[in-house]
Coordinates of C-alpha atoms in Angstrom, one line a residue:
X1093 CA 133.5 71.0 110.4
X1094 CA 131.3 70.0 107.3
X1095 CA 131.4 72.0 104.2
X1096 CA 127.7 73.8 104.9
X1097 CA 129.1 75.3 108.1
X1098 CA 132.5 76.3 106.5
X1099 CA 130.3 77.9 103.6
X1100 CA 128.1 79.4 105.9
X1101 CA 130.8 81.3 108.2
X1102 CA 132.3 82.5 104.7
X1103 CA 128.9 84.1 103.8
X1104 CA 128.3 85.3 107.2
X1105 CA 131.9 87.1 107.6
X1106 CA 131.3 89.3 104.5
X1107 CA 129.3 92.8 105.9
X1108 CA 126.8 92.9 103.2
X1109 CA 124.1 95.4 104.7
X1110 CA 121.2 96.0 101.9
X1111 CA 122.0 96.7 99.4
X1112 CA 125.7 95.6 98.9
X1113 CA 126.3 92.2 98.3
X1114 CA 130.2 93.0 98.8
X1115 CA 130.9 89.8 97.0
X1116 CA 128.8 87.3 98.5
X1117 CA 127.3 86.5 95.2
X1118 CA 130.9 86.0 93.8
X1119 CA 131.3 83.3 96.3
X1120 CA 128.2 81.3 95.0
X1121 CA 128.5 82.1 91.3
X1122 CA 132.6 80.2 92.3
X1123 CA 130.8 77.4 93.9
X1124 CA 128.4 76.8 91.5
X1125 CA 130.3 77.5 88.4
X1126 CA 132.0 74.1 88.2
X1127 CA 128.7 72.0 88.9
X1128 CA 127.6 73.2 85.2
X1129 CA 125.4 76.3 86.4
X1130 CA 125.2 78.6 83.5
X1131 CA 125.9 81.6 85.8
X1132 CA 124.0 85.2 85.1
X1133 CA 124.6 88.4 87.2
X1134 CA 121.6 90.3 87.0
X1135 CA 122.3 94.1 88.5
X1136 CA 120.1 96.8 88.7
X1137 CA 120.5 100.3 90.0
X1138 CA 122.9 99.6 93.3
X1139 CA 121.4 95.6 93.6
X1140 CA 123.4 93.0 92.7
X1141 CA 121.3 89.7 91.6
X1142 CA 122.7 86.3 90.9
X1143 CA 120.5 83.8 88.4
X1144 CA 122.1 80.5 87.5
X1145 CA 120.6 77.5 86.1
X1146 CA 121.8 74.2 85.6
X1147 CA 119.8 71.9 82.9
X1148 CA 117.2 73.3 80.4
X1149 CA 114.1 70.2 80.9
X1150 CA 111.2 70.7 83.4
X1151 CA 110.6 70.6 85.7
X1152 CA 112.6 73.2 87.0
X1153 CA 112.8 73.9 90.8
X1154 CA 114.5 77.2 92.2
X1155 CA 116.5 78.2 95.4
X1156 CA 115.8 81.9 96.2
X1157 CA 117.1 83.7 98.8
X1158 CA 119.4 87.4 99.3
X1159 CA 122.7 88.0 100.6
X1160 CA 121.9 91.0 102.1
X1161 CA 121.6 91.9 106.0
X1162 CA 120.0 94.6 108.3
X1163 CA 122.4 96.6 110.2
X1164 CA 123.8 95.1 112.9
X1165 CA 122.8 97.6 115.5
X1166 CA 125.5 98.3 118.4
X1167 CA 128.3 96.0 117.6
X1168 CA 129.5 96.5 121.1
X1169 CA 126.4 94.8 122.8
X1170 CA 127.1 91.2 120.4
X1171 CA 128.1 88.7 122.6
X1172 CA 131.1 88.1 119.8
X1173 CA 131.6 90.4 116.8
X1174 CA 128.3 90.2 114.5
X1175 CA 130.4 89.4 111.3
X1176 CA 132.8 86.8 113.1
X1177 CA 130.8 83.9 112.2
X1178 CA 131.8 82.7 115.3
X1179 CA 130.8 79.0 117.0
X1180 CA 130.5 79.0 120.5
X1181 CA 131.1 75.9 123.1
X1182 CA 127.5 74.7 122.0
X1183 CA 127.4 74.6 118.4
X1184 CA 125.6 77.9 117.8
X1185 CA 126.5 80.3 114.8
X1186 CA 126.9 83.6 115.1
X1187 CA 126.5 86.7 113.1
X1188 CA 124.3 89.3 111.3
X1189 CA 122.6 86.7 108.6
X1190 CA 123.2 83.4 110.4
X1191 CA 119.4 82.8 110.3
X1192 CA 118.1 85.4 107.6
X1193 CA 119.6 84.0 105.4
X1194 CA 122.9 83.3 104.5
X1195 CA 123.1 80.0 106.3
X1196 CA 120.1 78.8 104.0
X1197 CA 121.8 79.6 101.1
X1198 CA 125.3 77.5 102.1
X1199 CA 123.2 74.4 102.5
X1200 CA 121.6 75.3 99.2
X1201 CA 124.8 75.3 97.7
X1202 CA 126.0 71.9 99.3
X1203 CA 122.5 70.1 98.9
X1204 CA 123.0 70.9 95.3
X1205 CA 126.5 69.9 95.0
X1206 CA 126.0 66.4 96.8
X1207 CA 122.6 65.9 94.7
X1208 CA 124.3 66.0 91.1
X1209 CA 127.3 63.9 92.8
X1210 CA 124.6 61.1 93.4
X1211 CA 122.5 61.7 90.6
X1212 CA 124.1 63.6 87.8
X1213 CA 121.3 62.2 85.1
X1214 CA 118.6 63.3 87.1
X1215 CA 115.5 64.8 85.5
X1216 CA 114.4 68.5 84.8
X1217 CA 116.8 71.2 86.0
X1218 CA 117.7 73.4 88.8
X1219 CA 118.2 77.1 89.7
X1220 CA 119.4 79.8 91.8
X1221 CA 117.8 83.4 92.0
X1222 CA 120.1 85.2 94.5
X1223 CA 119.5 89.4 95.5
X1224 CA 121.0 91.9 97.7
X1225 CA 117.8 93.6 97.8
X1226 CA 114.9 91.8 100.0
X1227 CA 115.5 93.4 103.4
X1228 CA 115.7 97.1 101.6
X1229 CA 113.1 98.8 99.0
X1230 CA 112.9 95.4 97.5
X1231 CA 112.4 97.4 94.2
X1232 CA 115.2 96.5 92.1
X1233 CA 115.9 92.9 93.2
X1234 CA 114.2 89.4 92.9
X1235 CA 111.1 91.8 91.4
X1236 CA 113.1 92.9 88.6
X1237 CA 115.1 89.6 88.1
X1238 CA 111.5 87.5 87.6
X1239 CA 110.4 90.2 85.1
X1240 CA 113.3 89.5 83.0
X1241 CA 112.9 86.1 83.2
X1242 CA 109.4 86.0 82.1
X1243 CA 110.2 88.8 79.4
X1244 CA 112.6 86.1 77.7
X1245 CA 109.7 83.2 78.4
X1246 CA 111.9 81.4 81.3
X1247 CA 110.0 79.3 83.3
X1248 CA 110.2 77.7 86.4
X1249 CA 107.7 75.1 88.3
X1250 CA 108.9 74.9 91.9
X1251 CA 110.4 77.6 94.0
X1252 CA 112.2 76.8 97.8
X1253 CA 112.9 80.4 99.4
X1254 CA 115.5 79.9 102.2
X1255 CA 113.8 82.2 104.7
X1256 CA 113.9 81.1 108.3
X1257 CA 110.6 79.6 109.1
X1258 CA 111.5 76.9 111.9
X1259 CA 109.2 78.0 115.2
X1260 CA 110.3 75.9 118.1
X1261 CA 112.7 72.7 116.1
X1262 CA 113.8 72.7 112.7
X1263 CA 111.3 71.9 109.6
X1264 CA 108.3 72.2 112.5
X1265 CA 107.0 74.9 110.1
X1266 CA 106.6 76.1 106.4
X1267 CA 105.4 79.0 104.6
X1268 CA 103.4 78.2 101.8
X1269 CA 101.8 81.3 101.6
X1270 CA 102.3 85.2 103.1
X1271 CA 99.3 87.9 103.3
X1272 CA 99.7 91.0 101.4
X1273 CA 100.9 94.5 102.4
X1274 CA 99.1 97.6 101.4
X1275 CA 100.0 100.7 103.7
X1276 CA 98.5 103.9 103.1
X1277 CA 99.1 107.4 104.4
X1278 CA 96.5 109.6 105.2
X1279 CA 96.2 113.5 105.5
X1280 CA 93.5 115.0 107.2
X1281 CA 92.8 118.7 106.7
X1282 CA 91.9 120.8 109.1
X1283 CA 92.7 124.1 109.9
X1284 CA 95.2 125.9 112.1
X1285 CA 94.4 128.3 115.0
X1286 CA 95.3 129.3 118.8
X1287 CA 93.5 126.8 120.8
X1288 CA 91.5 129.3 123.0
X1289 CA 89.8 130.2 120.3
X1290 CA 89.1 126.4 118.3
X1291 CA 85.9 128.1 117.1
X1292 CA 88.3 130.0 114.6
X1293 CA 90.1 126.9 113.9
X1294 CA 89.1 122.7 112.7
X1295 CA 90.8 120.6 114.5
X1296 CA 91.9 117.2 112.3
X1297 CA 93.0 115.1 114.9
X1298 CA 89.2 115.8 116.5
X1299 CA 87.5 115.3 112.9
X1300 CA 89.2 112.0 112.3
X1301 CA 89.0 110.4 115.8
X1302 CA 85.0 108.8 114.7
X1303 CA 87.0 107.7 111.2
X1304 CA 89.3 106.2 113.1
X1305 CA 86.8 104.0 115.5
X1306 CA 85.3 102.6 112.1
X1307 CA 88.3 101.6 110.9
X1308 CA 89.4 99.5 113.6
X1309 CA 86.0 98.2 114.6
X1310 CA 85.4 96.7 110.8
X1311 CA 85.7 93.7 110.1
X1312 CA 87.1 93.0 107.0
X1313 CA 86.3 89.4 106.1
X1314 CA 86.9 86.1 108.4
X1315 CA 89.9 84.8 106.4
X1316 CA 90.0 81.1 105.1
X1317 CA 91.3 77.6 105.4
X1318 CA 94.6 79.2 104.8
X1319 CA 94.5 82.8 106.3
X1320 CA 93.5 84.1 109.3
X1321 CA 91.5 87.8 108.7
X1322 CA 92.4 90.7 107.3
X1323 CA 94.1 93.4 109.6
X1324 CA 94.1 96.8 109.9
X1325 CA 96.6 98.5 112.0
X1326 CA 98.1 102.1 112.3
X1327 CA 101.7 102.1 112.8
X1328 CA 102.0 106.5 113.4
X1329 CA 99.6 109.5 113.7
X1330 CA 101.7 112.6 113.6
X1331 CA 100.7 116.3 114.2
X1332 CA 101.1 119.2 115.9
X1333 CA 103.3 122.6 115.6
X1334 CA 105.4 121.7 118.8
X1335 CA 103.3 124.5 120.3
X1336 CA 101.0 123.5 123.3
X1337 CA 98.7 126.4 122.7
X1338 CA 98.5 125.9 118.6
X1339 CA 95.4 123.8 116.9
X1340 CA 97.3 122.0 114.3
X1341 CA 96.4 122.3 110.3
X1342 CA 96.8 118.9 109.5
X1343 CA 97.1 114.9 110.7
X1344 CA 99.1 112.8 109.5
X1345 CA 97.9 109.1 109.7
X1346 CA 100.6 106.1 108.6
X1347 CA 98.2 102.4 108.2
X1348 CA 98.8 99.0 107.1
X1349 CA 96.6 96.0 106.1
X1350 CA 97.8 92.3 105.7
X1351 CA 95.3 90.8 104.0
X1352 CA 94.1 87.4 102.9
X1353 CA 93.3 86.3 99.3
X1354 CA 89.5 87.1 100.5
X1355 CA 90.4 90.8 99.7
X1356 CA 92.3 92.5 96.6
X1357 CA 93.8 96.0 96.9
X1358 CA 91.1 97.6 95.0
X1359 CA 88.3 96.1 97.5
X1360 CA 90.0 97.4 100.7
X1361 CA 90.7 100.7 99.1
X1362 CA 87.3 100.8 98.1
X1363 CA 86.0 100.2 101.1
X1364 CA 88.2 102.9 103.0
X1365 CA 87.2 105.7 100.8
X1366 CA 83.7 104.7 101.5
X1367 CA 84.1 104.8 105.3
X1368 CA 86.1 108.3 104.7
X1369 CA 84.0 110.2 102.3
X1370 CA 81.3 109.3 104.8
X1371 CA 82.8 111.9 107.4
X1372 CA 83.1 115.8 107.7
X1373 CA 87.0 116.2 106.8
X1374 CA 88.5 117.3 104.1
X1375 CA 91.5 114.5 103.2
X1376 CA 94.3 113.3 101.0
X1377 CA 95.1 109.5 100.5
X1378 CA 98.4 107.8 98.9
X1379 CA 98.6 104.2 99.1
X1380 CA 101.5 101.7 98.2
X1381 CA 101.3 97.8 97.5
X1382 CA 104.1 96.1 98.4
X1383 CA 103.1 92.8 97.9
X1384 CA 100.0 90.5 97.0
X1385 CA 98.7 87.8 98.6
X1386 CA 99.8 84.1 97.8
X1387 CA 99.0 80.6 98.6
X1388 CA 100.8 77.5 97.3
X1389 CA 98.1 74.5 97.8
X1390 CA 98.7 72.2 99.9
X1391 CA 98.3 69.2 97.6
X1392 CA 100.7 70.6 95.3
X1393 CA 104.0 68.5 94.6
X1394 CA 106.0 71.0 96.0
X1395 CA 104.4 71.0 99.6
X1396 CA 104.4 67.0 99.4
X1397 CA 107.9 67.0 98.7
X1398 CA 109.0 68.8 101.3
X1399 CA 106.8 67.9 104.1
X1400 CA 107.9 64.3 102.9
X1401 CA 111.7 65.2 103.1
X1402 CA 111.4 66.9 106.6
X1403 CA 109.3 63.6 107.7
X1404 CA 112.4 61.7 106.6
X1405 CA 115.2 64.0 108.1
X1406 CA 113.4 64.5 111.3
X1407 CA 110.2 62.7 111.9
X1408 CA 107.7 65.7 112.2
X1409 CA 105.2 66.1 110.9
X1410 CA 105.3 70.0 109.7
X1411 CA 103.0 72.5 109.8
X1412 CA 101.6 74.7 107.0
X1413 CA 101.6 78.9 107.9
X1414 CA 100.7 82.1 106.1
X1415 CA 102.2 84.1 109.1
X1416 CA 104.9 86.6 109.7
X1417 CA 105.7 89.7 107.4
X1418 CA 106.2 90.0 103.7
X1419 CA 109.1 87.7 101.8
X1420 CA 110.3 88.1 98.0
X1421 CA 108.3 84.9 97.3
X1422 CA 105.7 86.9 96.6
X1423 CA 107.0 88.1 93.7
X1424 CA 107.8 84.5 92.0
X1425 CA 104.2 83.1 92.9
X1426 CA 102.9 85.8 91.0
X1427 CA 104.7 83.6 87.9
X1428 CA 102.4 80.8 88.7
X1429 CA 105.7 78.8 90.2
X1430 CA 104.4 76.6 93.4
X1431 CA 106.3 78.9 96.1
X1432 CA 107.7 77.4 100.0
X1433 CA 110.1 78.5 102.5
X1434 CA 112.0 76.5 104.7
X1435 CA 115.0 77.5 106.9
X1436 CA 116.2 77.7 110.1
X1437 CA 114.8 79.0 113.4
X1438 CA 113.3 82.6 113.3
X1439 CA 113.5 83.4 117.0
X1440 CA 116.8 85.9 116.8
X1441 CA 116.5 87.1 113.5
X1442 CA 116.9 90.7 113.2
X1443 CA 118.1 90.9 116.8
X1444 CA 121.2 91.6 118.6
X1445 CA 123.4 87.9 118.8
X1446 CA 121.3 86.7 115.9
X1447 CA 122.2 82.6 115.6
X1448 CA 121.6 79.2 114.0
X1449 CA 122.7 76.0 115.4
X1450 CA 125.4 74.5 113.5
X1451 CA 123.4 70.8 113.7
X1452 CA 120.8 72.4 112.4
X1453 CA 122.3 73.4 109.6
X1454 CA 123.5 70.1 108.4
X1455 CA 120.6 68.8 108.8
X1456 CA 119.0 71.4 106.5
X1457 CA 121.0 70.4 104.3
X1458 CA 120.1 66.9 104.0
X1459 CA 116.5 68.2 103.9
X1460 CA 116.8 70.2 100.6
X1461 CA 119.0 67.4 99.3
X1462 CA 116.0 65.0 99.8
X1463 CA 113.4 68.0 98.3
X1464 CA 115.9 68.0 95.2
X1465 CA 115.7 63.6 94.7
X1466 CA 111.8 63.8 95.2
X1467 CA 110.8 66.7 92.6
X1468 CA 113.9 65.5 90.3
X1469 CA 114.3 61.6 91.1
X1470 CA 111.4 59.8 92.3

């Protein structure tokens, strides 16, 4: 058993559900201690946060990725124990954080250690920007950490976030880029009354139903090169007493957008309020931005790096994405850092029986290794 996998089942078999990191963090910062990482723990409110840097030259490229896990859901329908780390009969891994992300992570942590083994004069320096806080609020994690950073004018050039982006084979695809998230809840105010008499009463639910045919007929812009359009989706309308017989006062209406760098937060609220104020309701908006829009060129040294290092390891030739939800990569690209992920297969993350393939994660492992001696070596 090679030392990613061993690392990787040590990670996995501690239950660190957001936001504990239950000592996960310890086990890097004791790893990467005696390779000459100056190591940082970085908490805030309940998040633990791990930044280490080895090397103070440029350029400097960063591993990010979070310890933390969802819940496991019923432990009782795993086909083994979700924190057993277990290997079955055909190499797979099991265990809550096999894919997202704690296997990444290991094969960070070995890459690393067999690159400075190899080439211990190498140029510019390396880092490691670890949270407990990226599947939770996401408030007081890698956000938080990269403010600090910047306050005290530390830089960084490249950034490789371990999140699993594999489709169908390993290094098939990369993120170099995620749409933005900008959810808003709406209130619309009607007013309450028995529903034989509804002309004593407003009903919201009717006032908001032509509001609601604009909003998912518009089309928001056509996307670009590296986005596809901007969506609009609603993810709840609540309202109601309970009561059959009862006109309700008020509709609730939960909505999301993932949008492209076509839009900003300001034009699609804009254009909202437009389409709203243009109907006969009375309403109430809050929105909340959980994330901007990014895009790391594709002729940047990072993206040629890596695509050169997975042509190496595997002979594909990978593909670019901007799909799939938010990741805390967003918050470093805001830096100016040129921002990727690459890991493992997504198809069981989040899900009951959630695995890697332990081949896979060896050969992950020689991938970053190769990313390190082309942005640092060659």
């Amino acid at each position: 058993m090679t030392e990613t996998i061993q690392l990787a089942q040590q990670l996995i078999q501690i239950e660190s559900v957001t936001p504990n990191d239950n000592g996960c963090q310890q086990v890097i910062a004791d790893y990467l201690r005696p390779l000459g990482f100056q190591i940082e723990p970085m908490p805030f409110g309940e998040v633990s946060n791990l930044w280490a840097r080895r090397g103070e030259a440029k350029p400097v490229i960063v591993f990010a990725g979070h310890t933390d896990v969802v819940p496991t859901g019923p432990a009782d329908q795993w086909q083994y124990p979700p924190f057993s780390a277990h290997i079955d009969e055909n190499g797979n891994l099991y265990g809550r954080g096999a894919a997202d992300m704690k296997s990444s992570i290991a094969c960070f942590m070995v890459a690393t250690k067999r690159f400075l083994s190899e080439y211990p004069n190498h140029k510019g320096s390396i880092g490691f920007l670890i949270t407990s806080d990226e599947e939770g609020p996401a408030v007081d994690g890698t956000v938080k950490v990269v403010e600090a950073l910047e306050a005290r004018g530390e830089k960084y050039d490249y950034c490789l976030v371990g999140e699993p982006s594999s489709s169908q084979q390993l290094g098939d695809s990369i993120k170099n880029g995620r749409r933005g998230s900008l959810s808003g809840r709406l209130t619309v105010k009607g007013t309450q009354g028995h529903i034989a008499y509804p002309e004593l009463a407003e009903n919201p639910i009717h006032a908001f139903a032509p509001a609601l045919k604009i909003l998912t007929d518009t089309v928001w812009d056509t996307g670009n090169e590296y986005f596809p359009p901007t969506s609009f989706q609603v993810s709840n309308i609540h309202s109601g007493t309970g009561a059959t017989n009862v006109i309700p006062g008020d509709c609730v209406v939960d909505f999301n957008f993932r949008f492209s760098t076509e839009q900003t937060p300001d034009s699609l609220k804009q254009a909202v309020h437009t389409i709203l104020d243009g109907c006969e309701f009375q309403y109430d908006l809050q929105w909340n931005l959980s994330g901007l829009p990014f895009i790391t060129p594709a002729e940047g040294a990072l993206i040629q790096a890596v695509s050169e290092a997975i042509r190496q390891k595997t002979g594909l030739e990978t593909q670019l994405s901007t799909g799939g939800g938010t990741s805390d990569g967003r918050f470093i690209a805001q830096t100016g850092a040129q921002v990727i992920e690459l890991g493992p297969l997504n198809a069981t993350i989040h899900q009951l029986n959630e695995r890697v393939n332990v081949n896979d994660l060896n050969q992950l492992t020689d991938i970053y290794e190769h990313i390190l001696i082309n942005l640092l070596v060659n």
